[in-house]
mmCIF file of C-alpha atoms in Angstrom:
data_model
loop_
_atom_site.group_PDB
_atom_site.id
_atom_site.type_symbol
_atom_site.label_atom_id
_atom_site.label_comp_id
_atom_site.label_asym_id
_atom_site.label_seq_id
_atom_site.Cartn_x
_atom_site.Cartn_y
_atom_site.Cartn_z
ATOM 1 C CA MET A 1 161.774 23.686 -74.147
ATOM 2 C CA ALA A 2 164.991 22.652 -73.143
ATOM 3 C CA ARG A 3 167.795 22.240 -76.221
ATOM 4 C CA TYR A 4 168.712 18.555 -76.797
ATOM 5 C CA ILE A 5 172.302 19.042 -76.317
ATOM 6 C CA ASP A 6 171.342 20.600 -72.829
ATOM 7 C CA GLU A 7 169.712 17.116 -72.118
ATOM 8 C CA ILE A 8 172.526 15.061 -73.118
ATOM 9 C CA LEU A 9 175.831 16.463 -71.673
ATOM 10 C CA GLN A 10 177.760 14.635 -69.328
ATOM 11 C CA PRO A 11 179.717 15.361 -66.440
ATOM 12 C CA GLY A 12 182.521 17.245 -67.195
ATOM 13 C CA GLU A 13 181.182 18.101 -71.112
ATOM 14 C CA ARG A 14 180.881 21.554 -72.174
ATOM 15 C CA VAL A 15 179.517 22.989 -75.377
ATOM 16 C CA LEU A 16 182.110 24.762 -77.530
ATOM 17 C CA TYR A 17 180.314 25.353 -80.756
ATOM 18 C CA SER A 18 176.792 25.379 -81.593
ATOM 19 C CA THR A 19 175.002 26.239 -85.209
ATOM 20 C CA ASN A 20 171.900 25.805 -87.017
ATOM 21 C CA ALA A 21 170.497 25.041 -90.150
ATOM 22 C CA HIS A 22 170.976 28.625 -92.493
ATOM 23 C CA TRP A 23 167.943 30.694 -92.872
ATOM 24 C CA ILE A 24 168.543 29.723 -97.014
ATOM 25 C CA PHE A 25 165.843 27.597 -95.965
ATOM 26 C CA HIS A 26 163.134 30.317 -95.720
ATOM 27 C CA LEU A 27 164.324 31.179 -99.573
ATOM 28 C CA PRO A 28 161.562 29.558 -101.115
ATOM 29 C CA ALA A 29 158.830 31.317 -98.770
ATOM 30 C CA ILE A 30 160.547 34.750 -99.074
ATOM 31 C CA LEU A 31 160.207 34.415 -102.963
ATOM 32 C CA ALA A 32 156.660 32.983 -103.082
ATOM 33 C CA TRP A 33 155.729 36.178 -100.593
ATOM 34 C CA ILE A 34 157.143 38.365 -103.122
ATOM 35 C CA VAL A 35 155.463 36.962 -105.849
ATOM 36 C CA ALA A 36 151.885 36.774 -103.837
ATOM 37 C CA LEU A 37 152.161 40.693 -103.256
ATOM 38 C CA ALA A 38 153.387 41.672 -106.906
ATOM 39 C CA LEU A 39 150.342 39.548 -107.660
ATOM 40 C CA PHE A 40 147.979 41.234 -105.277
ATOM 41 C CA VAL A 41 149.474 44.552 -106.611
ATOM 42 C CA VAL A 42 148.751 43.935 -109.978
ATOM 43 C CA SER A 43 144.997 42.930 -108.850
ATOM 44 C CA ARG A 44 144.603 46.375 -107.389
ATOM 45 C CA GLN A 45 146.069 47.949 -110.409
ATOM 46 C CA SER A 46 144.329 46.579 -113.256
ATOM 47 C CA ASP A 47 140.901 47.901 -114.714
ATOM 48 C CA ILE A 48 139.974 44.596 -116.639
ATOM 49 C CA TYR A 49 137.591 42.095 -113.923
ATOM 50 C CA GLY A 50 139.077 38.875 -115.209
ATOM 51 C CA VAL A 51 142.563 40.007 -114.896
ATOM 52 C CA MET A 52 141.965 41.412 -111.524
ATOM 53 C CA ILE A 53 140.312 38.176 -110.290
ATOM 54 C CA VAL A 54 142.878 35.845 -112.023
ATOM 55 C CA CYS A 55 145.969 37.729 -109.891
ATOM 56 C CA LEU A 56 143.511 37.642 -106.795
ATOM 57 C CA PHE A 57 143.021 34.136 -106.917
ATOM 58 C CA GLY A 58 146.789 33.555 -108.209
ATOM 59 C CA SER A 59 147.756 35.612 -105.287
ATOM 60 C CA GLY A 60 146.142 33.826 -102.704
ATOM 61 C CA LEU A 61 147.227 30.517 -103.839
ATOM 62 C CA VAL A 62 150.950 31.671 -103.683
ATOM 63 C CA ALA A 63 150.318 33.114 -100.256
ATOM 64 C CA LEU A 64 149.108 29.567 -99.235
ATOM 65 C CA ALA A 65 152.130 28.001 -100.775
ATOM 66 C CA ALA A 66 154.441 30.591 -99.226
ATOM 67 C CA LEU A 67 152.760 30.289 -95.589
ATOM 68 C CA TYR A 68 153.138 26.434 -95.943
ATOM 69 C CA TRP A 69 156.746 26.850 -97.019
ATOM 70 C CA THR A 70 157.327 29.584 -94.111
ATOM 71 C CA VAL A 71 156.162 27.052 -91.407
ATOM 72 C CA LYS A 72 158.206 24.101 -92.845
ATOM 73 C CA GLY A 73 161.237 26.319 -92.949
ATOM 74 C CA TRP A 74 160.943 27.328 -89.460
ATOM 75 C CA PHE A 75 159.908 24.305 -87.914
ATOM 76 C CA HIS A 76 162.851 22.546 -89.665
ATOM 77 C CA ARG A 77 165.428 25.075 -88.328
ATOM 78 C CA PHE A 78 163.474 25.280 -84.573
ATOM 79 C CA THR A 79 163.779 21.122 -84.887
ATOM 80 C CA THR A 80 167.622 20.832 -85.769
ATOM 81 C CA GLU A 81 170.815 21.043 -83.653
ATOM 82 C CA THR A 82 174.187 20.835 -84.445
ATOM 83 C CA ASP A 83 176.663 21.223 -81.599
ATOM 84 C CA VAL A 84 180.514 20.419 -80.847
ATOM 85 C CA THR A 85 181.360 19.600 -76.886
ATOM 86 C CA ASN A 86 185.172 19.174 -75.706
ATOM 87 C CA LEU A 87 184.006 15.286 -76.167
ATOM 88 C CA ARG A 88 181.825 14.927 -79.447
ATOM 89 C CA VAL A 89 179.992 16.062 -82.225
ATOM 90 C CA VAL A 90 176.150 16.245 -81.889
ATOM 91 C CA HIS A 91 173.154 16.595 -84.702
ATOM 92 C CA LYS A 92 169.609 16.411 -83.623
ATOM 93 C CA THR A 93 166.934 16.655 -86.184
ATOM 94 C CA GLY A 94 162.832 15.814 -86.172
ATOM 95 C CA PHE A 95 160.496 16.521 -83.511
ATOM 96 C CA ILE A 96 158.046 13.541 -83.255
ATOM 97 C CA LYS A 97 160.441 11.136 -85.132
ATOM 98 C CA ARG A 98 164.036 12.197 -84.133
ATOM 99 C CA ARG A 99 167.468 11.053 -85.700
ATOM 100 C CA THR A 100 170.766 12.033 -83.822
ATOM 101 C CA PHE A 101 173.997 11.705 -84.574
ATOM 102 C CA GLU A 102 176.885 11.565 -82.081
ATOM 103 C CA MET A 103 180.302 10.578 -82.716
ATOM 104 C CA ALA A 104 183.246 11.151 -80.251
ATOM 105 C CA LEU A 105 185.937 13.847 -81.516
ATOM 106 C CA ASP A 106 188.993 11.310 -80.792
ATOM 107 C CA LYS A 107 187.084 9.250 -83.762
ATOM 108 C CA VAL A 108 186.997 12.441 -86.003
ATOM 109 C CA GLU A 109 189.497 11.341 -88.878
ATOM 110 C CA SER A 110 188.643 14.168 -91.578
ATOM 111 C CA VAL A 111 186.052 17.088 -91.824
ATOM 112 C CA ASP A 112 185.144 18.395 -95.111
ATOM 113 C CA VAL A 113 183.487 21.300 -96.042
ATOM 114 C CA ASN A 114 181.290 21.420 -99.636
ATOM 115 C CA GLN A 115 179.767 24.966 -100.754
ATOM 116 C CA THR A 116 178.498 26.569 -103.544
ATOM 117 C CA ILE A 117 179.302 29.677 -104.729
ATOM 118 C CA LEU A 118 176.153 31.130 -103.235
ATOM 119 C CA GLY A 119 176.712 29.518 -99.865
ATOM 120 C CA ARG A 120 180.086 30.814 -100.226
ATOM 121 C CA ILE A 121 178.576 34.341 -100.723
ATOM 122 C CA LEU A 122 175.458 33.471 -97.994
ATOM 123 C CA ASN A 123 178.360 31.383 -95.546
ATOM 124 C CA TYR A 124 176.039 28.125 -95.795
ATOM 125 C CA GLY A 125 177.302 24.660 -96.734
ATOM 126 C CA ASP A 126 177.289 20.641 -96.051
ATOM 127 C CA VAL A 127 179.663 19.318 -93.633
ATOM 128 C CA THR A 128 180.861 15.567 -94.005
ATOM 129 C CA ILE A 129 182.339 13.980 -91.085
ATOM 130 C CA ASN A 130 184.554 10.983 -91.433
ATOM 131 C CA GLY A 131 185.117 8.615 -88.490
ATOM 132 C CA VAL A 132 187.519 6.044 -87.545
ATOM 133 C CA GLY A 133 185.173 3.058 -88.134
ATOM 134 C CA GLU A 134 181.990 4.824 -87.614
ATOM 135 C CA GLY A 135 181.534 5.669 -90.728
ATOM 136 C CA ARG A 136 180.474 8.698 -92.611
ATOM 137 C CA GLU A 137 177.717 11.557 -91.610
ATOM 138 C CA THR A 138 176.755 14.331 -93.619
ATOM 139 C CA ILE A 139 175.241 17.644 -92.152
ATOM 140 C CA SER A 140 173.529 19.417 -95.023
ATOM 141 C CA THR A 141 172.948 23.084 -95.090
ATOM 142 C CA ILE A 142 174.223 24.636 -92.093
ATOM 143 C CA ALA A 143 175.203 28.130 -91.092
ATOM 144 C CA SER A 144 178.883 28.765 -90.727
ATOM 145 C CA PRO A 145 180.503 25.400 -91.881
ATOM 146 C CA LEU A 146 184.202 26.957 -91.894
ATOM 147 C CA ALA A 147 183.855 27.567 -88.302
ATOM 148 C CA PHE A 148 181.905 24.525 -87.413
ATOM 149 C CA ARG A 149 185.035 22.256 -89.193
ATOM 150 C CA SER A 150 187.357 24.557 -87.223
ATOM 151 C CA SER A 151 185.553 23.900 -83.980
ATOM 152 C CA ILE A 152 186.294 20.188 -84.260
ATOM 153 C CA THR A 153 189.458 20.071 -85.760
ATOM 154 C CA THR A 154 191.092 22.303 -83.548
ATOM 155 C CA ARG A 155 191.735 20.839 -79.996
#
């Protein structure tokens, strides 16, 4: 399946920078898989039948939740594209219900980056693009937000 940006490029337009949603979207799934594995190990170590059954049941429930969060995080990353071309900024989310945001680079007034402490450590954050007469758009939890900002502001 072709990327969205490849389908909408204008003649003479080229992609300068591409980024995606950060892997932090998978953190709930990773933590749930760890808990499911820990409950499973406890169920194997337990000599008490009741504790073993409760831990196995809990492990199964948490594994189902982990599977849901894994698929949800993967699908979000798969259906989200953020690109900067030599003419515009393009952000697309969704698969069936698609939402796109495009702003010409000459209409960009400012680009703000908001990062938490964890975001600074793991290199993710929110980027808000303020446009001249076109309003404001926030792109949440993208990888390498400072490089993304630099690709917009450097011309």
